[in-house]
PDB file of C-alpha atoms in Angstrom:
ATOM      1  CA  MET A   1      16.317   4.757  -4.283  1.00 98.00           C
ATOM      2  CA  LYS A   2      13.861   2.059  -5.351  1.00 99.00           C
ATOM      3  CA  ILE A   3      10.711   1.621  -3.257  1.00 99.00           C
ATOM      4  CA  ILE A   4       8.365  -1.321  -3.812  1.00 99.00           C
ATOM      5  CA  SER A   5       4.918  -1.811  -2.290  1.00 99.00           C
ATOM      6  CA  TRP A   6       3.177  -5.200  -2.522  1.00 99.00           C
ATOM      7  CA  ASN A   7       0.016  -6.567  -0.841  1.00 99.00           C
ATOM      8  CA  VAL A   8       1.129 -10.205  -0.566  1.00 98.00           C
ATOM      9  CA  ASN A   9      -2.266 -11.592   0.711  1.00 98.00           C
ATOM     10  CA  GLY A  10      -0.553 -13.708   3.400  1.00 97.00           C
ATOM     11  CA  ILE A  11       3.218 -13.728   3.890  1.00 96.00           C
ATOM     12  CA  ARG A  12       3.271 -17.430   4.687  1.00 93.00           C
ATOM     13  CA  ALA A  13       1.299 -18.388   1.667  1.00 93.00           C
ATOM     14  CA  VAL A  14       3.411 -16.328  -0.725  1.00 95.00           C
ATOM     15  CA  GLN A  15       6.563 -18.098   0.588  1.00 89.00           C
ATOM     16  CA  THR A  16       5.403 -21.139  -1.519  1.00 90.00           C
ATOM     17  CA  LYS A  17       5.207 -19.086  -4.671  1.00 94.00           C
ATOM     18  CA  GLY A  18       8.762 -17.975  -5.258  1.00 91.00           C
ATOM     19  CA  PHE A  19       8.610 -14.946  -2.931  1.00 94.00           C
ATOM     20  CA  ARG A  20      12.296 -14.840  -2.095  1.00 91.00           C
ATOM     21  CA  ASP A  21      13.346 -15.095  -5.655  1.00 93.00           C
ATOM     22  CA  THR A  22      10.847 -12.324  -6.436  1.00 95.00           C
ATOM     23  CA  LEU A  23      12.430 -10.029  -3.788  1.00 94.00           C
ATOM     24  CA  THR A  24      15.877 -10.683  -5.240  1.00 92.00           C
ATOM     25  CA  GLN A  25      14.564  -9.942  -8.759  1.00 93.00           C
ATOM     26  CA  LEU A  26      12.944  -6.674  -7.492  1.00 95.00           C
ATOM     27  CA  ASP A  27      16.242  -5.517  -5.933  1.00 95.00           C
ATOM     28  CA  ALA A  28      14.573  -2.694  -4.017  1.00 98.00           C
ATOM     29  CA  ASP A  29      16.004  -0.482  -1.249  1.00 98.00           C
ATOM     30  CA  CYS A  30      12.704  -0.477   0.645  1.00 99.00           C
ATOM     31  CA  ILE A  31       9.965  -3.086   0.334  1.00 98.00           C
ATOM     32  CA  LEU A  32       6.567  -2.440   1.938  1.00 99.00           C
ATOM     33  CA  LEU A  33       4.271  -5.427   2.432  1.00 99.00           C
ATOM     34  CA  GLN A  34       0.574  -5.322   3.239  1.00 99.00           C
ATOM     35  CA  GLU A  35      -1.793  -8.003   4.441  1.00 98.00           C
ATOM     36  CA  THR A  36       0.848 -10.238   5.900  1.00 98.00           C
ATOM     37  CA  LYS A  37      -1.771 -12.073   7.877  1.00 97.00           C
ATOM     38  CA  ALA A  38       0.733 -13.130  10.448  1.00 96.00           C
ATOM     39  CA  GLN A  39       1.987 -12.203  13.909  1.00 96.00           C
ATOM     40  CA  ASP A  40       5.407 -10.369  14.317  1.00 95.00           C
ATOM     41  CA  ASP A  41       7.205 -13.539  15.148  1.00 94.00           C
ATOM     42  CA  GLN A  42       5.734 -15.319  12.100  1.00 95.00           C
ATOM     43  CA  VAL A  43       6.761 -12.391   9.867  1.00 94.00           C
ATOM     44  CA  ASP A  44      10.329 -12.545  11.290  1.00 93.00           C
ATOM     45  CA  LYS A  45      10.467 -16.257  10.548  1.00 92.00           C
ATOM     46  CA  ALA A  46       9.136 -15.834   6.970  1.00 92.00           C
ATOM     47  CA  LEU A  47      11.752 -13.209   6.326  1.00 91.00           C
ATOM     48  CA  GLU A  48      14.719 -14.559   8.217  1.00 89.00           C
ATOM     49  CA  ASN A  49      18.054 -14.724   6.447  1.00 85.00           C
ATOM     50  CA  LEU A  50      17.203 -12.009   4.002  1.00 86.00           C
ATOM     51  CA  ASP A  51      20.600 -10.318   3.634  1.00 81.00           C
ATOM     52  CA  HIS A  52      21.072  -6.563   3.836  1.00 90.00           C
ATOM     53  CA  TYR A  53      17.527  -5.692   5.089  1.00 96.00           C
ATOM     54  CA  HIS A  54      16.316  -4.359   8.416  1.00 96.00           C
ATOM     55  CA  ILE A  55      12.872  -5.845   9.039  1.00 96.00           C
ATOM     56  CA  TYR A  56       9.990  -4.327  10.961  1.00 98.00           C
ATOM     57  CA  SER A  57       6.325  -5.394  11.237  1.00 98.00           C
ATOM     58  CA  ASN A  58       3.016  -4.334  12.750  1.00 97.00           C
ATOM     59  CA  SER A  59       0.579  -7.064  13.286  1.00 96.00           C
ATOM     60  CA  ALA A  60      -3.103  -7.206  14.152  1.00 94.00           C
ATOM     61  CA  GLU A  61      -4.467  -8.361  17.578  1.00 93.00           C
ATOM     62  CA  ARG A  62      -6.476 -10.809  15.632  1.00 94.00           C
ATOM     63  CA  LYS A  63      -4.467 -13.675  14.292  1.00 95.00           C
ATOM     64  CA  GLY A  64      -4.166 -14.280  10.603  1.00 93.00           C
ATOM     65  CA  TYR A  65      -5.636 -10.873   9.679  1.00 95.00           C
ATOM     66  CA  SER A  66      -4.319  -7.706   8.172  1.00 96.00           C
ATOM     67  CA  GLY A  67      -0.694  -6.713   9.080  1.00 97.00           C
ATOM     68  CA  VAL A  68       2.047  -4.727   7.413  1.00 98.00           C
ATOM     69  CA  ALA A  69       5.858  -5.125   7.247  1.00 98.00           C
ATOM     70  CA  LEU A  70       8.776  -3.002   6.126  1.00 98.00           C
ATOM     71  CA  LEU A  71      12.139  -4.057   4.765  1.00 98.00           C
ATOM     72  CA  THR A  72      14.727  -1.508   4.369  1.00 98.00           C
ATOM     73  CA  ARG A  73      18.435  -1.590   3.449  1.00 98.00           C
ATOM     74  CA  GLN A  74      19.066   1.652   5.282  1.00 98.00           C
ATOM     75  CA  GLN A  75      18.373   1.627   9.012  1.00 98.00           C
ATOM     76  CA  PRO A  76      15.720   4.283   9.788  1.00 99.00           C
ATOM     77  CA  LEU A  77      16.181   6.891  12.413  1.00 99.00           C
ATOM     78  CA  ARG A  78      13.075   5.476  14.075  1.00 98.00           C
ATOM     79  CA  VAL A  79      10.078   3.369  13.252  1.00 99.00           C
ATOM     80  CA  ILE A  80       6.483   4.264  14.332  1.00 98.00           C
ATOM     81  CA  HIS A  81       3.821   1.731  14.798  1.00 97.00           C
ATOM     82  CA  ASP A  82       0.123   2.774  14.143  1.00 95.00           C
ATOM     83  CA  MET A  83      -1.481   6.240  14.236  1.00 94.00           C
ATOM     84  CA  GLY A  84      -1.839   6.610  17.935  1.00 92.00           C
ATOM     85  CA  ILE A  85      -5.648   6.097  17.859  1.00 91.00           C
ATOM     86  CA  ASP A  86      -6.855   3.174  19.806  1.00 87.00           C
ATOM     87  CA  GLU A  87      -9.814   2.584  17.633  1.00 85.00           C
ATOM     88  CA  HIS A  88      -7.640   2.065  14.623  1.00 89.00           C
ATOM     89  CA  ASP A  89      -4.514   0.662  16.125  1.00 92.00           C
ATOM     90  CA  ARG A  90      -5.710  -2.985  16.700  1.00 94.00           C
ATOM     91  CA  GLU A  91      -5.543  -4.130  13.125  1.00 95.00           C
ATOM     92  CA  GLY A  92      -1.840  -3.707  12.266  1.00 96.00           C
ATOM     93  CA  ARG A  93      -2.464  -1.313   9.389  1.00 98.00           C
ATOM     94  CA  VAL A  94       0.280   1.298   9.637  1.00 98.00           C
ATOM     95  CA  ILE A  95       4.045   1.376  10.132  1.00 99.00           C
ATOM     96  CA  VAL A  96       6.293   4.430   9.423  1.00 99.00           C
ATOM     97  CA  ALA A  97       9.966   4.700   8.953  1.00 99.00           C
ATOM     98  CA  GLU A  98      11.682   8.022   9.487  1.00 99.00           C
ATOM     99  CA  PHE A  99      14.798   8.726   7.386  1.00 99.00           C
ATOM    100  CA  ASP A 100      16.920  11.863   7.259  1.00 98.00           C
ATOM    101  CA  LYS A 101      15.039  13.512   4.467  1.00 98.00           C
ATOM    102  CA  PHE A 102      11.614  11.901   4.479  1.00 99.00           C
ATOM    103  CA  PHE A 103       9.001   9.710   6.159  1.00 99.00           C
ATOM    104  CA  LEU A 104       8.032   6.484   4.571  1.00 99.00           C
ATOM    105  CA  LEU A 105       4.554   5.227   5.395  1.00 99.00           C
ATOM    106  CA  ASN A 106       3.229   1.755   4.770  1.00 99.00           C
ATOM    107  CA  VAL A 107      -0.569   1.400   5.016  1.00 99.00           C
ATOM    108  CA  TYR A 108      -3.164  -1.215   4.487  1.00 98.00           C
ATOM    109  CA  VAL A 109      -6.508   0.706   4.370  1.00 98.00           C
ATOM    110  CA  PRO A 110      -9.606  -1.173   5.612  1.00 98.00           C
ATOM    111  CA  ASN A 111     -11.841  -2.665   3.077  1.00 97.00           C
ATOM    112  CA  SER A 112     -15.425  -1.413   3.327  1.00 98.00           C
ATOM    113  CA  GLY A 113     -16.678  -5.035   3.190  1.00 96.00           C
ATOM    114  CA  ASP A 114     -19.432  -6.935   1.568  1.00 95.00           C
ATOM    115  CA  GLN A 115     -22.681  -4.830   1.461  1.00 96.00           C
ATOM    116  CA  LEU A 116     -20.422  -1.986   2.586  1.00 98.00           C
ATOM    117  CA  VAL A 117     -20.865  -2.962   6.233  1.00 97.00           C
ATOM    118  CA  ARG A 118     -17.659  -1.008   7.166  1.00 98.00           C
ATOM    119  CA  LEU A 119     -18.108   2.061   4.967  1.00 98.00           C
ATOM    120  CA  ASP A 120     -18.951   4.374   7.953  1.00 97.00           C
ATOM    121  CA  TYR A 121     -15.774   3.114   9.695  1.00 97.00           C
ATOM    122  CA  ARG A 122     -13.802   3.494   6.479  1.00 98.00           C
ATOM    123  CA  GLN A 123     -14.860   7.150   6.220  1.00 98.00           C
ATOM    124  CA  THR A 124     -13.670   7.818   9.696  1.00 97.00           C
ATOM    125  CA  TRP A 125     -10.404   5.947   9.024  1.00 97.00           C
ATOM    126  CA  ASP A 126      -9.705   7.989   5.897  1.00 98.00           C
ATOM    127  CA  LEU A 127     -10.213  11.236   7.783  1.00 98.00           C
ATOM    128  CA  GLU A 128      -7.907  10.035  10.668  1.00 97.00           C
ATOM    129  CA  LEU A 129      -5.291   8.904   8.149  1.00 98.00           C
ATOM    130  CA  LEU A 130      -5.413  12.197   6.337  1.00 98.00           C
ATOM    131  CA  ALA A 131      -4.782  13.985   9.594  1.00 98.00           C
ATOM    132  CA  TYR A 132      -1.890  11.639  10.471  1.00 98.00           C
ATOM    133  CA  MET A 133      -0.220  12.077   7.097  1.00 98.00           C
ATOM    134  CA  GLN A 134      -0.550  15.850   7.349  1.00 98.00           C
ATOM    135  CA  SER A 135       1.119  15.697  10.754  1.00 98.00           C
ATOM    136  CA  LEU A 136       4.039  13.848   9.178  1.00 98.00           C
ATOM    137  CA  GLN A 137       4.117  16.161   6.314  1.00 98.00           C
ATOM    138  CA  ALA A 138       4.426  19.126   8.687  1.00 98.00           C
ATOM    139  CA  GLN A 139       7.745  17.691   9.803  1.00 98.00           C
ATOM    140  CA  LYS A 140       9.377  16.523   6.498  1.00 98.00           C
ATOM    141  CA  PRO A 141       8.370  15.236   3.140  1.00 99.00           C
ATOM    142  CA  LEU A 142       6.193  12.030   2.927  1.00 99.00           C
ATOM    143  CA  ILE A 143       6.130   8.999   0.727  1.00 99.00           C
ATOM    144  CA  ALA A 144       2.952   6.974   1.504  1.00 99.00           C
ATOM    145  CA  CYS A 145       2.627   3.468  -0.048  1.00 99.00           C
ATOM    146  CA  GLY A 146       0.179   0.645   0.213  1.00 99.00           C
ATOM    147  CA  ASP A 147      -3.217  -0.868  -0.512  1.00 99.00           C
ATOM    148  CA  PHE A 148      -5.547   2.134  -0.252  1.00 99.00           C
ATOM    149  CA  ASN A 149      -8.524  -0.058  -1.199  1.00 99.00           C
ATOM    150  CA  VAL A 150     -10.065   2.530  -3.584  1.00 99.00           C
ATOM    151  CA  ALA A 151     -10.049   2.998  -7.366  1.00 99.00           C
ATOM    152  CA  HIS A 152      -9.749   6.723  -7.568  1.00 99.00           C
ATOM    153  CA  GLN A 153     -10.927   7.377 -11.043  1.00 98.00           C
ATOM    154  CA  ALA A 154     -12.885   5.479 -13.677  1.00 99.00           C
ATOM    155  CA  ILE A 155      -9.591   4.676 -15.559  1.00 99.00           C
ATOM    156  CA  ASP A 156      -8.469   2.842 -12.449  1.00 99.00           C
ATOM    157  CA  ILE A 157     -11.235   0.179 -12.640  1.00 99.00           C
ATOM    158  CA  ALA A 158     -12.122  -2.108 -15.582  1.00 98.00           C
ATOM    159  CA  ARG A 159     -15.843  -1.902 -15.037  1.00 98.00           C
ATOM    160  CA  PRO A 160     -16.702   1.429 -13.374  1.00 98.00           C
ATOM    161  CA  LYS A 161     -20.418   1.585 -14.100  1.00 98.00           C
ATOM    162  CA  ALA A 162     -21.136  -1.934 -12.712  1.00 98.00           C
ATOM    163  CA  ASN A 163     -19.303  -1.157  -9.458  1.00 98.00           C
ATOM    164  CA  TYR A 164     -19.912   2.474  -8.698  1.00 98.00           C
ATOM    165  CA  ASN A 165     -21.535   2.966  -5.265  1.00 98.00           C
ATOM    166  CA  LYS A 166     -22.207  -0.775  -5.192  1.00 97.00           C
ATOM    167  CA  SER A 167     -18.805  -2.395  -4.480  1.00 98.00           C
ATOM    168  CA  ALA A 168     -16.337  -1.746  -1.745  1.00 98.00           C
ATOM    169  CA  GLY A 169     -13.496   0.302  -3.193  1.00 98.00           C
ATOM    170  CA  TYR A 170     -15.495   2.331  -5.667  1.00 99.00           C
ATOM    171  CA  THR A 171     -18.062   4.332  -3.703  1.00 99.00           C
ATOM    172  CA  GLN A 172     -18.233   8.078  -3.781  1.00 99.00           C
ATOM    173  CA  THR A 173     -17.373   8.124  -0.029  1.00 98.00           C
ATOM    174  CA  GLU A 174     -14.099   6.188  -0.675  1.00 99.00           C
ATOM    175  CA  ILE A 175     -13.293   8.288  -3.835  1.00 99.00           C
ATOM    176  CA  ASP A 176     -13.841  11.476  -1.826  1.00 99.00           C
ATOM    177  CA  GLY A 177     -11.492  10.170   1.006  1.00 98.00           C
ATOM    178  CA  PHE A 178      -8.682   9.594  -1.412  1.00 99.00           C
ATOM    179  CA  SER A 179      -9.314  12.914  -3.190  1.00 99.00           C
ATOM    180  CA  ARG A 180      -8.665  14.566   0.199  1.00 98.00           C
ATOM    181  CA  PHE A 181      -5.193  12.944   0.266  1.00 98.00           C
ATOM    182  CA  VAL A 182      -4.431  14.483  -3.168  1.00 98.00           C
ATOM    183  CA  GLU A 183      -5.849  17.869  -2.149  1.00 97.00           C
ATOM    184  CA  ALA A 184      -3.524  17.825   0.918  1.00 97.00           C
ATOM    185  CA  GLY A 185      -0.576  17.876  -1.422  1.00 97.00           C
ATOM    186  CA  LEU A 186       0.082  14.130  -1.930  1.00 98.00           C
ATOM    187  CA  ILE A 187       0.665  13.158  -5.508  1.00 98.00           C
ATOM    188  CA  ASP A 188      -0.476   9.924  -7.020  1.00 99.00           C
ATOM    189  CA  SER A 189       2.878   9.205  -8.611  1.00 99.00           C
ATOM    190  CA  PHE A 190       1.776   6.559 -11.103  1.00 99.00           C
ATOM    191  CA  ARG A 191      -1.085   8.716 -12.467  1.00 98.00           C
ATOM    192  CA  HIS A 192       1.188  11.787 -12.554  1.00 98.00           C
ATOM    193  CA  PHE A 193       3.732   9.968 -14.755  1.00 97.00           C
ATOM    194  CA  HIS A 194       1.240   7.875 -16.723  1.00 98.00           C
ATOM    195  CA  PRO A 195      -1.911  10.096 -17.051  1.00 98.00           C
ATOM    196  CA  GLU A 196      -3.670   7.937 -19.595  1.00 98.00           C
ATOM    197  CA  THR A 197      -2.257   4.493 -18.929  1.00 98.00           C
ATOM    198  CA  VAL A 198      -4.764   1.810 -18.058  1.00 98.00           C
ATOM    199  CA  ALA A 199      -3.072  -0.393 -15.482  1.00 99.00           C
ATOM    200  CA  TYR A 200      -4.285  -2.390 -12.629  1.00 99.00           C
ATOM    201  CA  SER A 201      -2.779  -3.767  -9.343  1.00 99.00           C
ATOM    202  CA  TRP A 202      -5.556  -6.114  -8.111  1.00 99.00           C
ATOM    203  CA  TRP A 203      -7.625  -8.752  -9.756  1.00 99.00           C
ATOM    204  CA  SER A 204     -10.255 -10.979  -8.199  1.00 97.00           C
ATOM    205  CA  TYR A 205      -9.475 -14.638  -8.088  1.00 95.00           C
ATOM    206  CA  ARG A 206     -12.880 -15.309  -9.641  1.00 93.00           C
ATOM    207  CA  ALA A 207     -13.648 -15.883 -13.298  1.00 92.00           C
ATOM    208  CA  ASN A 208     -10.032 -15.643 -14.592  1.00 95.00           C
ATOM    209  CA  ALA A 209     -10.028 -11.828 -13.884  1.00 98.00           C
ATOM    210  CA  ARG A 210      -6.319 -11.507 -14.105  1.00 98.00           C
ATOM    211  CA  GLU A 211      -5.926 -13.388 -17.303  1.00 96.00           C
ATOM    212  CA  LYS A 212      -8.711 -11.213 -18.728  1.00 97.00           C
ATOM    213  CA  ASN A 213      -7.232  -8.113 -17.118  1.00 98.00           C
ATOM    214  CA  ILE A 214     -10.471  -7.188 -15.374  1.00 98.00           C
ATOM    215  CA  GLY A 215      -8.860  -5.314 -12.484  1.00 99.00           C
ATOM    216  CA  TRP A 216      -8.633  -2.474 -10.140  1.00 99.00           C
ATOM    217  CA  ARG A 217      -5.767  -0.001  -9.422  1.00 99.00           C
ATOM    218  CA  ILE A 218      -6.032   0.192  -5.576  1.00 99.00           C
ATOM    219  CA  ASP A 219      -2.342   0.172  -4.675  1.00 99.00           C
ATOM    220  CA  TYR A 220      -0.595   3.506  -4.754  1.00 99.00           C
ATOM    221  CA  VAL A 221       2.677   5.350  -4.052  1.00 99.00           C
ATOM    222  CA  LEU A 222       1.866   8.930  -2.939  1.00 99.00           C
ATOM    223  CA  THR A 223       4.567  11.535  -2.534  1.00 99.00           C
ATOM    224  CA  SER A 224       4.686  14.969  -1.108  1.00 98.00           C
ATOM    225  CA  ARG A 225       4.642  17.566  -3.939  1.00 97.00           C
ATOM    226  CA  SER A 226       8.065  18.808  -2.795  1.00 97.00           C
ATOM    227  CA  LEU A 227       9.550  15.404  -3.731  1.00 98.00           C
ATOM    228  CA  LEU A 228       8.132  15.256  -7.317  1.00 96.00           C
ATOM    229  CA  GLY A 229      11.206  16.663  -8.944  1.00 96.00           C
ATOM    230  CA  GLN A 230      13.257  13.883  -7.543  1.00 98.00           C
ATOM    231  CA  VAL A 231      10.914  11.089  -8.688  1.00 98.00           C
ATOM    232  CA  LYS A 232      12.353   9.315 -11.775  1.00 98.00           C
ATOM    233  CA  ASP A 233       9.422   7.001 -12.412  1.00 96.00           C
ATOM    234  CA  SER A 234       6.398   5.333 -10.851  1.00 98.00           C
ATOM    235  CA  PHE A 235       5.481   1.877 -12.063  1.00 99.00           C
ATOM    236  CA  ILE A 236       3.198  -1.172 -11.729  1.00 99.00           C
ATOM    237  CA  LEU A 237       4.546  -4.759 -12.162  1.00 99.00           C
ATOM    238  CA  PRO A 238       1.601  -6.901 -13.280  1.00 98.00           C
ATOM    239  CA  ASP A 239       3.762  -9.756 -14.448  1.00 97.00           C
ATOM    240  CA  ILE A 240       4.919 -10.523 -10.895  1.00 97.00           C
ATOM    241  CA  LEU A 241       2.682 -13.220  -9.500  1.00 96.00           C
ATOM    242  CA  GLY A 242       2.163 -14.772  -6.011  1.00 96.00           C
ATOM    243  CA  SER A 243      -0.757 -12.669  -4.815  1.00 98.00           C
ATOM    244  CA  ASP A 244      -3.961 -11.224  -6.069  1.00 98.00           C
ATOM    245  CA  HIS A 245      -2.153  -7.952  -6.049  1.00 99.00           C
ATOM    246  CA  CYS A 246       1.008  -7.074  -7.963  1.00 99.00           C
ATOM    247  CA  PRO A 247       3.839  -4.817  -6.824  1.00 99.00           C
ATOM    248  CA  VAL A 248       3.781  -1.134  -7.463  1.00 99.00           C
ATOM    249  CA  GLY A 249       6.801   1.163  -6.981  1.00 99.00           C
ATOM    250  CA  LEU A 250       8.885   4.263  -7.305  1.00 98.00           C
ATOM    251  CA  GLY A 251      12.311   5.255  -8.324  1.00 98.00           C
ATOM    252  CA  ILE A 252      13.518   8.447  -6.640  1.00 98.00           C
ATOM    253  CA  GLU A 253      16.789  10.274  -6.006  1.00 98.00           C
ATOM    254  CA  ILE A 254      16.821  11.106  -2.307  1.00 93.00           C
TER     255      ILE A 254
END
């Protein structure tokens, strides 16, 4: 099974950038999209006539903001929207598909914002997400994919010293939040298979950052430890354009 996760930074905008051809090229069994910036009916329209995929989405109450979508060739046993916590469930950030042998979670973690205005909220969110993922893992193994909005280690960010505790996505609070996911038995699959590889999944649109490869690795595929022996590879696809993020993914026998 091939799983792809991609923050598209607007599903309607990416339509004009060869998105459908890219999906064909990726040829994935499951495609998890973040930051769709669209309501459910707009997501359906953007993805209509995609053969062989069941399509599910979770949109924010606020139009043109946040949102996640899931495309899967195999029909899930069920699909769960949100974490069941009203404070967090208005922004369309979580959708989960349950399959026979595992849960597949798609998440768009909140950005802590300019001047870190949402950092306190982000800390609460990370703890609630951890509890939610643990509740899923207690039932069956979990694959959790998405934009986690944090560079976990110095190797995951081009300029760690300049950004540490100053920029959203590289504060100790956010790093600690992600570390708790790992401590709970979720493996950062890319770093597991590529412990010393410098690779990024997001680049600012400013100052030709992508061309200069001044980036951040903030998109992840996490897997329950029990699945690790079935994972064949975890990868990042920086040459695929259309968004300020690139796709990340996983190959697994399951």
